[in-house]
Amino acid sequence: MTDTLVAGGTVVTVDDENAIHEDGAVLVADDEIQDVGPTSDLESRYDADETIDASGKVVIPGLINLHVHSGFIRGLAEDLPVWEWLAEHVDPTHRALRRADARAAYELCYAEMAKAGITCALDMYRYMDEAAEVVDEYGLRAVLSPYVADREGYEFFPSVEDNVELLERYHDTADGRVKVWFGLEHIEYCTEEAYRRVADLAAEYDVGIHTHGEESAKKAQELTDRYGMRPIEVFDEWGILGPKTVVAHCVWLTNREVEVLSETGTSVAHCPTSNEKLASGVAPVPKLLNHAVSVGLGTDGIKENNRLDVIQEMKNAALLQKVHRLDARAIPGEQALRMATMGGAEALGLADEVGSIEVGKQADLVVLNFQQPHLRPNFGAENVVPNLVHAAMPSDVETVLVAGDRVVDDGEFLPRDQDAIIENYEETARALVERRDNEEWA
Ligand SMILES: [Zn+2]
């Protein structure tokens, strides 16, 4: 058994009391957190094989990205509302996408996330067996939920059968770091039959379901007119809501829809930056939290954000509610940090394993270097959380451990040569966009 002592930092635990240990330490034994407390205490009690010096630094639980699409067209599909943007850019790029392209996207996007302190992601994309391999190789954690679609015109997306195959092969692999759920793109892409089949299959396999709720007010109204009830009520009717279901966005919700989410135990992936950029609106996050709905934070994809950075989502989640409600007390720093960690863990059914720095949990830890002008003054417990949420950046991430193993060290991505990942991705992206523009479908 290898012991590592992360010592001398400000340890922000995100436990039930939001405990913060100044000059604190975390003892990691193999893949688990074995102890947390004052450095002097832990140093006197344990003779660790290895020490990570965190003095002047801040230690937080690994961040959880509760909604992401690995992908390509960062900066190439701008300034359009969501349904125009889907038709003009996103769907054609999907039509041209091949397996090797998806692999290159996973290799880049998971490196980007790891370097930003994201240790676990709920990813919805295609050819997700490639994602399972990349996540395993990189040593990260992910829940994979493919872009299943079955309506006419979307034959290039995976089927429910493909999802079952992925699940049977990869669920609970990589020492439990890779999970497979059912994914459903959106009502406009999937039939009622697909939703009902997935509801049955998810119960049979005892796994979760991830799908898109509404971003656009116009689409929410269109669907309400079409089905004679609100979109969340449609999901309820079709049987997909429950404690193992995560619905992304949920920007436009009636009071009844909030109640349905709460009563069924369904979780929400809030994506503030994506909702801002696509001019979708402001999700009723305080109302969801008041109804005990688990809310985590998602970046959404690189095409709608354009950065896979949950630190930014914490800041935007807070600012968006403050300005929208003209209430500076809306979403304090502690609440933003909790959504980015425990909120995501609860939504994924992983609250006993990750999301906070507590004894017995998996050692998914992020050390941020606070020896930076933009993170001063550092008054320890008094201002560490506001500085994390409102001032920190991915470039402050120095060390990332997942299940006790180092994935990022001294800011460097360890599993692979970063330049090689970027070079391959760049070539792949250019070839993909060229094929798309020439309508050479995969
Ligand atoms: Zn999405």
CSV table of C-alpha atoms and ligand atoms in Angstrom, one decimal:
chain,number,residue,atom,x,y,z
A,1,MET,CA,0.0,0.0,0.0
A,2,THR,CA,1.4,3.4,-1.0
A,3,ASP,CA,0.6,6.4,1.3
A,4,THR,CA,0.7,10.0,0.1
A,5,LEU,CA,0.4,12.9,2.4
A,6,VAL,CA,-0.9,16.1,0.8
A,7,ALA,CA,0.3,18.5,3.5
A,8,GLY,CA,0.4,22.1,4.6
A,9,GLY,CA,-2.4,23.5,2.4
A,10,THR,CA,-5.8,25.1,3.0
A,11,VAL,CA,-8.1,22.0,2.7
A,12,VAL,CA,-11.6,22.9,1.5
A,13,THR,CA,-13.5,19.7,2.3
A,14,VAL,CA,-17.1,20.4,1.0
A,15,ASP,CA,-18.3,18.0,3.7
A,16,ASP,CA,-21.7,18.6,5.5
A,17,GLU,CA,-20.2,21.4,7.6
A,18,ASN,CA,-18.2,22.9,4.8
A,19,ALA,CA,-15.1,22.4,7.0
A,20,ILE,CA,-11.9,24.1,6.0
A,21,HIS,CA,-8.6,23.1,7.5
A,22,GLU,CA,-6.0,25.8,7.4
A,23,ASP,CA,-2.5,24.3,7.3
A,24,GLY,CA,-4.4,21.0,6.7
A,25,ALA,CA,-3.4,17.7,5.3
A,26,VAL,CA,-5.0,14.7,3.5
A,27,LEU,CA,-3.6,11.2,3.8
A,28,VAL,CA,-4.2,9.1,0.7
A,29,ALA,CA,-3.8,5.4,1.0
A,30,ASP,CA,-4.0,3.7,-2.4
A,31,ASP,CA,-7.1,5.0,-4.0
A,32,GLU,CA,-8.8,6.3,-0.8
A,33,ILE,CA,-8.8,9.2,1.6
A,34,GLN,CA,-7.6,7.7,4.9
A,35,ASP,CA,-7.5,10.8,7.0
A,36,VAL,CA,-8.1,14.6,6.9
A,37,GLY,CA,-7.0,17.1,9.5
A,38,PRO,CA,-4.3,19.5,10.7
A,39,THR,CA,-0.9,18.9,9.1
A,40,SER,CA,0.9,18.6,12.5
A,41,ASP,CA,-1.6,16.0,13.6
A,42,LEU,CA,-1.3,13.9,10.5
A,43,GLU,CA,2.5,14.2,10.2
A,44,SER,CA,2.9,13.0,13.8
A,45,ARG,CA,0.6,10.0,13.2
A,46,TYR,CA,1.7,8.8,9.8
A,47,ASP,CA,4.9,8.1,8.1
A,48,ALA,CA,3.8,8.5,4.5
A,49,ASP,CA,5.9,7.1,1.6
A,50,GLU,CA,5.5,10.4,-0.3
A,51,THR,CA,4.5,14.0,0.5
A,52,ILE,CA,3.0,16.5,-1.7
A,53,ASP,CA,3.9,20.0,-0.3
A,54,ALA,CA,0.7,22.1,-0.5
A,55,SER,CA,1.9,25.0,1.6
A,56,GLY,CA,0.6,28.3,0.2
A,57,LYS,CA,-1.8,26.1,-1.9
A,58,VAL,CA,-5.5,25.1,-1.7
A,59,VAL,CA,-6.8,21.5,-1.8
A,60,ILE,CA,-10.3,20.9,-3.1
A,61,PRO,CA,-12.3,17.8,-4.1
A,62,GLY,CA,-12.0,16.9,-7.8
A,63,LEU,CA,-14.5,19.0,-9.9
A,64,ILE,CA,-17.4,17.2,-11.6
A,65,ASN,CA,-18.5,18.3,-15.0
A,66,LEU,CA,-22.2,17.2,-15.1
A,67,HIS,CA,-22.8,17.9,-18.8
A,68,VAL,CA,-20.3,17.9,-21.6
A,69,HIS,CA,-20.0,16.9,-25.2
A,70,SER,CA,-16.5,16.1,-26.4
A,71,GLY,CA,-16.2,17.6,-29.9
A,72,PHE,CA,-14.6,19.9,-32.4
A,73,ILE,CA,-16.1,23.1,-33.6
A,74,ARG,CA,-14.8,25.5,-30.9
A,75,GLY,CA,-15.1,29.0,-32.2
A,76,LEU,CA,-16.5,27.8,-35.5
A,77,ALA,CA,-20.2,28.0,-34.7
A,78,GLU,CA,-20.8,31.4,-33.1
A,79,ASP,CA,-23.6,33.9,-32.4
A,80,LEU,CA,-26.6,31.8,-33.2
A,81,PRO,CA,-29.6,30.7,-31.1
A,82,VAL,CA,-29.7,27.1,-30.2
A,83,TRP,CA,-32.0,25.5,-32.8
A,84,GLU,CA,-30.4,27.5,-35.8
A,85,TRP,CA,-27.0,26.6,-34.5
A,86,LEU,CA,-27.9,22.9,-34.3
A,87,ALA,CA,-29.2,22.8,-37.8
A,88,GLU,CA,-26.5,24.9,-39.5
A,89,HIS,CA,-23.4,23.6,-37.7
A,90,VAL,CA,-23.8,20.8,-35.2
A,91,ASP,CA,-25.9,18.2,-37.1
A,92,PRO,CA,-23.8,18.5,-40.4
A,93,THR,CA,-20.6,18.1,-38.3
A,94,HIS,CA,-22.1,15.0,-36.8
A,95,ARG,CA,-23.0,13.6,-40.3
A,96,ALA,CA,-19.3,13.8,-41.2
A,97,LEU,CA,-17.9,12.5,-37.9
A,98,ARG,CA,-15.9,9.2,-38.0
A,99,ARG,CA,-14.7,6.9,-35.2
A,100,ALA,CA,-11.1,8.2,-35.4
A,101,ASP,CA,-12.3,11.8,-35.2
A,102,ALA,CA,-14.3,11.0,-32.0
A,103,ARG,CA,-11.1,9.4,-30.5
A,104,ALA,CA,-9.1,12.6,-31.2
A,105,ALA,CA,-11.9,14.6,-29.6
A,106,TYR,CA,-11.8,12.5,-26.4
A,107,GLU,CA,-8.0,12.7,-26.2
A,108,LEU,CA,-8.1,16.5,-26.3
A,109,CYS,CA,-11.2,17.2,-24.3
A,110,TYR,CA,-10.3,14.9,-21.4
A,111,ALA,CA,-6.8,16.4,-21.2
A,112,GLU,CA,-8.4,19.9,-21.2
A,113,MET,CA,-10.7,18.8,-18.4
A,114,ALA,CA,-8.0,17.1,-16.3
A,115,LYS,CA,-5.8,20.2,-16.5
A,116,ALA,CA,-8.8,22.3,-15.3
A,117,GLY,CA,-9.2,20.1,-12.2
A,118,ILE,CA,-12.2,18.1,-13.6
A,119,THR,CA,-11.8,14.5,-12.4
A,120,CYS,CA,-15.2,13.2,-13.4
A,121,ALA,CA,-17.5,14.0,-16.4
A,122,LEU,CA,-20.9,13.0,-17.6
A,123,ASP,CA,-20.2,13.0,-21.4
A,124,MET,CA,-22.6,12.6,-24.2
A,125,TYR,CA,-21.1,12.0,-27.6
A,126,ARG,CA,-20.6,9.2,-30.2
A,127,TYR,CA,-18.3,6.2,-30.6
A,128,MET,CA,-18.1,6.2,-26.8
A,129,ASP,CA,-16.2,2.9,-26.6
A,130,GLU,CA,-13.3,5.2,-27.6
A,131,ALA,CA,-14.1,7.4,-24.6
A,132,ALA,CA,-14.0,4.5,-22.3
A,133,GLU,CA,-10.5,3.6,-23.5
A,134,VAL,CA,-9.2,7.2,-23.2
A,135,VAL,CA,-10.7,7.7,-19.8
A,136,ASP,CA,-9.1,4.4,-18.6
A,137,GLU,CA,-5.7,5.3,-20.1
A,138,TYR,CA,-5.7,8.8,-18.7
A,139,GLY,CA,-6.8,7.5,-15.2
A,140,LEU,CA,-9.9,9.8,-15.1
A,141,ARG,CA,-13.5,9.1,-14.1
A,142,ALA,CA,-16.5,9.4,-16.4
A,143,VAL,CA,-20.1,8.4,-16.9
A,144,LEU,CA,-20.7,7.8,-20.6
A,145,SER,CA,-24.1,8.4,-22.1
A,146,PRO,CA,-24.2,8.2,-25.9
A,147,TYR,CA,-26.2,10.6,-28.1
A,148,VAL,CA,-29.0,8.1,-28.8
A,149,ALA,CA,-31.5,9.2,-31.5
A,150,ASP,CA,-34.1,7.3,-33.5
A,151,ARG,CA,-36.1,9.8,-35.4
A,152,GLU,CA,-35.8,9.9,-39.2
A,153,GLY,CA,-32.9,11.9,-40.5
A,154,TYR,CA,-30.6,11.1,-37.5
A,155,GLU,CA,-29.5,7.6,-38.5
A,156,PHE,CA,-25.8,8.8,-38.0
A,157,PHE,CA,-26.5,8.8,-34.2
A,158,PRO,CA,-26.2,5.6,-32.1
A,159,SER,CA,-29.2,3.5,-31.5
A,160,VAL,CA,-30.6,2.1,-28.2
A,161,GLU,CA,-29.0,-1.2,-29.2
A,162,ASP,CA,-25.6,0.5,-29.6
A,163,ASN,CA,-26.1,1.9,-26.1
A,164,VAL,CA,-26.8,-1.5,-24.6
A,165,GLU,CA,-23.7,-2.9,-26.3
A,166,LEU,CA,-21.5,-0.2,-24.9
A,167,LEU,CA,-23.0,-0.8,-21.4
A,168,GLU,CA,-22.5,-4.5,-21.5
A,169,ARG,CA,-18.9,-4.0,-22.5
A,170,TYR,CA,-17.7,-1.0,-20.5
A,171,HIS,CA,-20.0,-0.3,-17.5
A,172,ASP,CA,-18.0,-0.4,-14.3
A,173,THR,CA,-14.6,-1.0,-16.1
A,174,ALA,CA,-11.3,0.8,-15.3
A,175,ASP,CA,-11.5,-0.2,-11.6
A,176,GLY,CA,-15.0,1.3,-11.5
A,177,ARG,CA,-13.9,4.7,-12.9
A,178,VAL,CA,-15.9,4.2,-16.1
A,179,LYS,CA,-19.7,3.9,-15.9
A,180,VAL,CA,-22.1,3.7,-18.8
A,181,TRP,CA,-25.6,5.1,-18.7
A,182,PHE,CA,-28.3,5.5,-21.2
A,183,GLY,CA,-28.3,8.7,-23.2
A,184,LEU,CA,-31.1,10.3,-25.2
A,185,GLU,CA,-30.3,13.3,-27.3
A,186,HIS,CA,-33.6,15.3,-27.1
A,187,ILE,CA,-37.3,15.0,-27.9
A,188,GLU,CA,-36.7,16.4,-31.4
A,189,TYR,CA,-34.2,13.5,-32.0
A,190,CYS,CA,-35.9,10.6,-30.1
A,191,THR,CA,-39.3,9.0,-30.3
A,192,GLU,CA,-41.6,8.2,-27.4
A,193,GLU,CA,-40.7,4.6,-28.0
A,194,ALA,CA,-37.0,5.3,-27.5
A,195,TYR,CA,-37.8,7.0,-24.2
A,196,ARG,CA,-40.0,4.2,-23.0
A,197,ARG,CA,-37.5,1.5,-24.0
A,198,VAL,CA,-34.7,3.3,-22.3
A,199,ALA,CA,-36.7,3.7,-19.1
A,200,ASP,CA,-37.3,-0.1,-19.1
A,201,LEU,CA,-33.7,-0.9,-19.9
A,202,ALA,CA,-32.2,1.5,-17.4
A,203,ALA,CA,-34.3,-0.2,-14.7
A,204,GLU,CA,-33.2,-3.6,-15.9
A,205,TYR,CA,-29.5,-2.7,-16.0
A,206,ASP,CA,-29.8,-0.5,-12.9
A,207,VAL,CA,-28.0,2.4,-14.5
A,208,GLY,CA,-28.9,6.1,-15.0
A,209,ILE,CA,-30.3,8.1,-17.9
A,210,HIS,CA,-29.0,11.4,-19.2
A,211,THR,CA,-31.0,13.6,-21.6
A,212,HIS,CA,-31.5,17.3,-22.6
A,213,GLY,CA,-34.3,19.3,-21.1
A,214,GLU,CA,-35.3,22.6,-22.7
A,215,GLU,CA,-32.9,25.5,-23.3
A,216,SER,CA,-35.1,27.7,-25.5
A,217,ALA,CA,-38.4,29.2,-24.4
A,218,LYS,CA,-39.7,28.9,-27.9
A,219,LYS,CA,-39.0,25.2,-28.1
A,220,ALA,CA,-40.5,24.6,-24.6
A,221,GLN,CA,-43.7,26.3,-25.8
A,222,GLU,CA,-43.7,24.3,-29.1
A,223,LEU,CA,-43.4,21.0,-27.3
A,224,THR,CA,-46.1,22.0,-24.8
A,225,ASP,CA,-48.5,22.8,-27.7
A,226,ARG,CA,-47.5,19.5,-29.4
A,227,TYR,CA,-47.9,17.2,-26.4
A,228,GLY,CA,-50.5,19.1,-24.4
A,229,MET,CA,-48.2,19.2,-21.4
A,230,ARG,CA,-44.9,20.7,-20.4
A,231,PRO,CA,-41.7,18.9,-21.5
A,232,ILE,CA,-40.8,17.7,-18.0
A,233,GLU,CA,-44.3,16.3,-17.6
A,234,VAL,CA,-43.8,14.5,-21.0
A,235,PHE,CA,-40.6,12.9,-19.6
A,236,ASP,CA,-42.5,11.9,-16.5
A,237,GLU,CA,-45.3,10.4,-18.6
A,238,TRP,CA,-42.8,8.4,-20.7
A,239,GLY,CA,-41.2,7.0,-17.5
A,240,ILE,CA,-37.6,8.3,-17.7
A,241,LEU,CA,-37.5,10.5,-14.5
A,242,GLY,CA,-36.1,9.2,-11.2
A,243,PRO,CA,-33.2,9.4,-8.8
A,244,LYS,CA,-30.8,8.0,-11.5
A,245,THR,CA,-31.8,10.5,-14.2
A,246,VAL,CA,-29.9,13.8,-15.0
A,247,VAL,CA,-31.7,16.3,-17.2
A,248,ALA,CA,-29.5,19.0,-18.7
A,249,HIS,CA,-30.4,22.7,-18.9
A,250,CYS,CA,-34.0,22.9,-17.6
A,251,VAL,CA,-34.0,26.7,-18.3
A,252,TRP,CA,-37.7,27.1,-18.6
A,253,LEU,CA,-39.7,25.3,-15.9
A,254,THR,CA,-43.1,25.9,-14.5
A,255,ASN,CA,-43.7,25.5,-10.8
A,256,ARG,CA,-45.3,22.1,-11.6
A,257,GLU,CA,-42.2,21.0,-13.5
A,258,VAL,CA,-40.0,21.9,-10.6
A,259,GLU,CA,-42.3,19.8,-8.3
A,260,VAL,CA,-42.2,16.8,-10.7
A,261,LEU,CA,-38.4,16.9,-10.8
A,262,SER,CA,-38.4,17.1,-6.9
A,263,GLU,CA,-41.0,14.4,-6.4
A,264,THR,CA,-39.2,12.0,-8.8
A,265,GLY,CA,-35.8,12.7,-7.3
A,266,THR,CA,-34.5,13.7,-10.8
A,267,SER,CA,-31.3,15.8,-10.9
A,268,VAL,CA,-30.4,18.8,-13.1
A,269,ALA,CA,-27.2,19.7,-14.9
A,270,HIS,CA,-27.1,23.5,-14.9
A,271,CYS,CA,-25.0,24.9,-17.7
A,272,PRO,CA,-24.8,28.7,-17.1
A,273,THR,CA,-22.2,29.7,-19.7
A,274,SER,CA,-23.9,27.7,-22.4
A,275,ASN,CA,-27.3,29.2,-21.5
A,276,GLU,CA,-25.7,32.7,-21.7
A,277,LYS,CA,-23.9,32.1,-24.9
A,278,LEU,CA,-26.8,30.6,-26.8
A,279,ALA,CA,-29.1,33.3,-25.3
A,280,SER,CA,-31.3,30.6,-23.8
A,281,GLY,CA,-32.2,32.2,-20.5
A,282,VAL,CA,-31.7,31.7,-16.8
A,283,ALA,CA,-32.5,28.4,-15.1
A,284,PRO,CA,-34.5,28.6,-11.8
A,285,VAL,CA,-31.6,27.2,-9.8
A,286,PRO,CA,-32.5,28.7,-6.4
A,287,LYS,CA,-36.0,27.3,-6.8
A,288,LEU,CA,-34.7,23.8,-7.7
A,289,LEU,CA,-32.3,23.9,-4.7
A,290,ASN,CA,-35.2,25.0,-2.4
A,291,HIS,CA,-37.1,21.9,-3.7
A,292,ALA,CA,-34.2,19.6,-2.8
A,293,VAL,CA,-33.4,18.9,-6.4
A,294,SER,CA,-29.7,17.9,-6.8
A,295,VAL,CA,-28.1,20.4,-9.1
A,296,GLY,CA,-24.6,20.0,-10.6
A,297,LEU,CA,-22.7,22.2,-13.0
A,298,GLY,CA,-22.0,21.4,-16.7
A,299,THR,CA,-19.8,23.1,-19.2
A,300,ASP,CA,-21.8,21.7,-22.1
A,301,GLY,CA,-19.5,21.3,-25.2
A,302,ILE,CA,-16.6,23.3,-26.5
A,303,LYS,CA,-18.9,24.5,-29.3
A,304,GLU,CA,-21.3,26.2,-26.9
A,305,ASN,CA,-19.0,27.4,-24.0
A,306,ASN,CA,-16.1,27.5,-25.3
A,307,ARG,CA,-14.1,26.1,-22.5
A,308,LEU,CA,-14.3,22.9,-20.4
A,309,ASP,CA,-13.8,24.7,-17.2
A,310,VAL,CA,-16.0,24.1,-14.1
A,311,ILE,CA,-14.3,26.9,-12.2
A,312,GLN,CA,-15.8,29.3,-14.8
A,313,GLU,CA,-19.2,27.6,-14.4
A,314,MET,CA,-19.1,28.2,-10.6
A,315,LYS,CA,-18.6,31.9,-11.2
A,316,ASN,CA,-21.2,32.2,-14.0
A,317,ALA,CA,-23.7,30.2,-12.0
A,318,ALA,CA,-23.4,32.7,-9.2
A,319,LEU,CA,-23.3,35.8,-11.3
A,320,LEU,CA,-26.2,34.8,-13.5
A,321,GLN,CA,-28.6,34.5,-10.6
A,322,LYS,CA,-27.3,37.6,-8.9
A,323,VAL,CA,-27.9,39.8,-11.9
A,324,HIS,CA,-31.1,38.1,-13.1
A,325,ARG,CA,-32.7,38.4,-9.6
A,326,LEU,CA,-31.0,41.7,-8.7
A,327,ASP,CA,-30.0,39.9,-5.5
A,328,ALA,CA,-26.3,39.9,-4.6
A,329,ARG,CA,-27.1,37.2,-2.0
A,330,ALA,CA,-28.2,34.7,-4.6
A,331,ILE,CA,-25.8,31.6,-4.9
A,332,PRO,CA,-23.0,32.4,-2.4
A,333,GLY,CA,-19.6,30.9,-3.1
A,334,GLU,CA,-20.2,27.9,-0.9
A,335,GLN,CA,-23.3,27.0,-2.9
A,336,ALA,CA,-21.5,27.3,-6.2
A,337,LEU,CA,-18.6,25.1,-5.0
A,338,ARG,CA,-21.0,22.6,-3.6
A,339,MET,CA,-22.9,22.3,-7.0
A,340,ALA,CA,-19.5,21.8,-8.8
A,341,THR,CA,-18.6,18.9,-6.5
A,342,MET,CA,-21.2,17.3,-4.2
A,343,GLY,CA,-24.1,18.3,-6.4
A,344,GLY,CA,-22.6,16.5,-9.4
A,345,ALA,CA,-21.7,13.5,-7.2
A,346,GLU,CA,-25.3,13.2,-5.9
A,347,ALA,CA,-26.7,13.5,-9.4
A,348,LEU,CA,-24.4,10.7,-10.6
A,349,GLY,CA,-25.2,8.4,-7.6
A,350,LEU,CA,-21.6,8.7,-6.5
A,351,ALA,CA,-22.1,10.8,-3.4
A,352,ASP,CA,-20.5,8.0,-1.2
A,353,GLU,CA,-17.5,7.9,-3.5
A,354,VAL,CA,-16.5,11.3,-4.6
A,355,GLY,CA,-17.5,15.0,-4.4
A,356,SER,CA,-15.9,15.9,-1.0
A,357,ILE,CA,-12.7,15.3,1.0
A,358,GLU,CA,-13.9,12.8,3.6
A,359,VAL,CA,-12.4,9.7,5.0
A,360,GLY,CA,-13.3,6.6,3.0
A,361,LYS,CA,-14.0,8.4,-0.2
A,362,GLN,CA,-12.0,8.1,-3.4
A,363,ALA,CA,-8.9,10.3,-3.4
A,364,ASP,CA,-9.9,12.6,-6.2
A,365,LEU,CA,-8.1,15.8,-5.2
A,366,VAL,CA,-7.1,19.1,-6.9
A,367,VAL,CA,-4.3,21.3,-5.6
A,368,LEU,CA,-4.4,24.9,-6.8
A,369,ASN,CA,-1.4,27.2,-6.5
A,370,PHE,CA,-2.5,30.3,-4.7
A,371,GLN,CA,0.9,31.9,-5.0
A,372,GLN,CA,-0.5,34.2,-7.7
A,373,PRO,CA,-1.3,37.9,-7.7
A,374,HIS,CA,-5.0,37.3,-8.7
A,375,LEU,CA,-5.5,35.0,-5.6
A,376,ARG,CA,-4.2,37.5,-3.0
A,377,PRO,CA,-4.7,38.4,-0.3
A,378,ASN,CA,-5.1,34.8,1.0
A,379,PHE,CA,-6.8,35.0,4.4
A,380,GLY,CA,-7.3,31.2,4.6
A,381,ALA,CA,-10.8,30.1,5.6
A,382,GLU,CA,-12.1,33.7,5.5
A,383,ASN,CA,-11.8,34.2,1.8
A,384,VAL,CA,-10.6,30.9,0.2
A,385,VAL,CA,-14.0,29.9,-1.2
A,386,PRO,CA,-14.8,33.3,-2.8
A,387,ASN,CA,-11.3,33.4,-4.3
A,388,LEU,CA,-11.8,29.8,-5.7
A,389,VAL,CA,-15.2,30.7,-7.3
A,390,HIS,CA,-14.6,34.2,-8.5
A,391,ALA,CA,-10.8,34.6,-9.0
A,392,ALA,CA,-9.2,31.2,-9.7
A,393,MET,CA,-8.5,29.9,-13.2
A,394,PRO,CA,-7.7,26.4,-14.7
A,395,SER,CA,-4.1,27.6,-15.0
A,396,ASP,CA,-3.9,27.7,-11.2
A,397,VAL,CA,-4.4,23.9,-11.1
A,398,GLU,CA,-1.1,22.4,-10.2
A,399,THR,CA,-1.7,18.8,-9.1
A,400,VAL,CA,-4.7,16.5,-9.8
A,401,LEU,CA,-5.1,13.1,-8.2
A,402,VAL,CA,-7.8,10.6,-9.4
A,403,ALA,CA,-8.3,7.5,-7.2
A,404,GLY,CA,-4.9,8.4,-5.6
A,405,ASP,CA,-2.9,8.6,-8.9
A,406,ARG,CA,-1.4,11.7,-10.3
A,407,VAL,CA,-2.9,12.8,-13.6
A,408,VAL,CA,-1.6,16.4,-13.5
A,409,ASP,CA,1.7,17.3,-11.8
A,410,ASP,CA,3.2,20.8,-11.6
A,411,GLY,CA,0.5,21.8,-14.2
A,412,GLU,CA,1.7,19.2,-16.6
A,413,PHE,CA,-0.6,16.6,-18.1
A,414,LEU,CA,1.1,13.3,-17.3
A,415,PRO,CA,-0.7,10.5,-19.3
A,416,ARG,CA,0.5,11.7,-22.7
A,417,ASP,CA,2.5,14.3,-24.5
A,418,GLN,CA,0.2,17.3,-24.8
A,419,ASP,CA,1.7,18.6,-28.0
A,420,ALA,CA,1.1,15.3,-29.7
A,421,ILE,CA,-2.5,15.3,-28.6
A,422,ILE,CA,-3.0,18.9,-29.9
A,423,GLU,CA,-1.3,18.1,-33.3
A,424,ASN,CA,-3.4,15.1,-34.0
A,425,TYR,CA,-6.6,16.9,-32.9
A,426,GLU,CA,-5.8,19.9,-35.1
A,427,GLU,CA,-5.3,17.7,-38.2
A,428,THR,CA,-8.4,15.7,-37.4
A,429,ALA,CA,-10.5,18.9,-36.9
A,430,ARG,CA,-9.4,20.4,-40.2
A,431,ALA,CA,-10.1,17.2,-42.2
A,432,LEU,CA,-13.5,16.8,-40.5
A,433,VAL,CA,-14.6,20.4,-41.2
A,434,GLU,CA,-13.5,20.0,-44.9
A,435,ARG,CA,-15.4,16.8,-45.3
A,436,ARG,CA,-18.5,18.4,-43.7
A,437,ASP,CA,-18.3,21.5,-46.0
A,438,ASN,CA,-18.0,19.2,-49.0
A,439,GLU,CA,-20.9,17.1,-47.7
A,440,GLU,CA,-18.8,14.0,-47.7
A,441,TRP,CA,-20.8,12.2,-45.0
A,442,ALA,CA,-19.2,9.5,-42.9
B,1,ZN,ZN,-25.8,19.4,-24.3
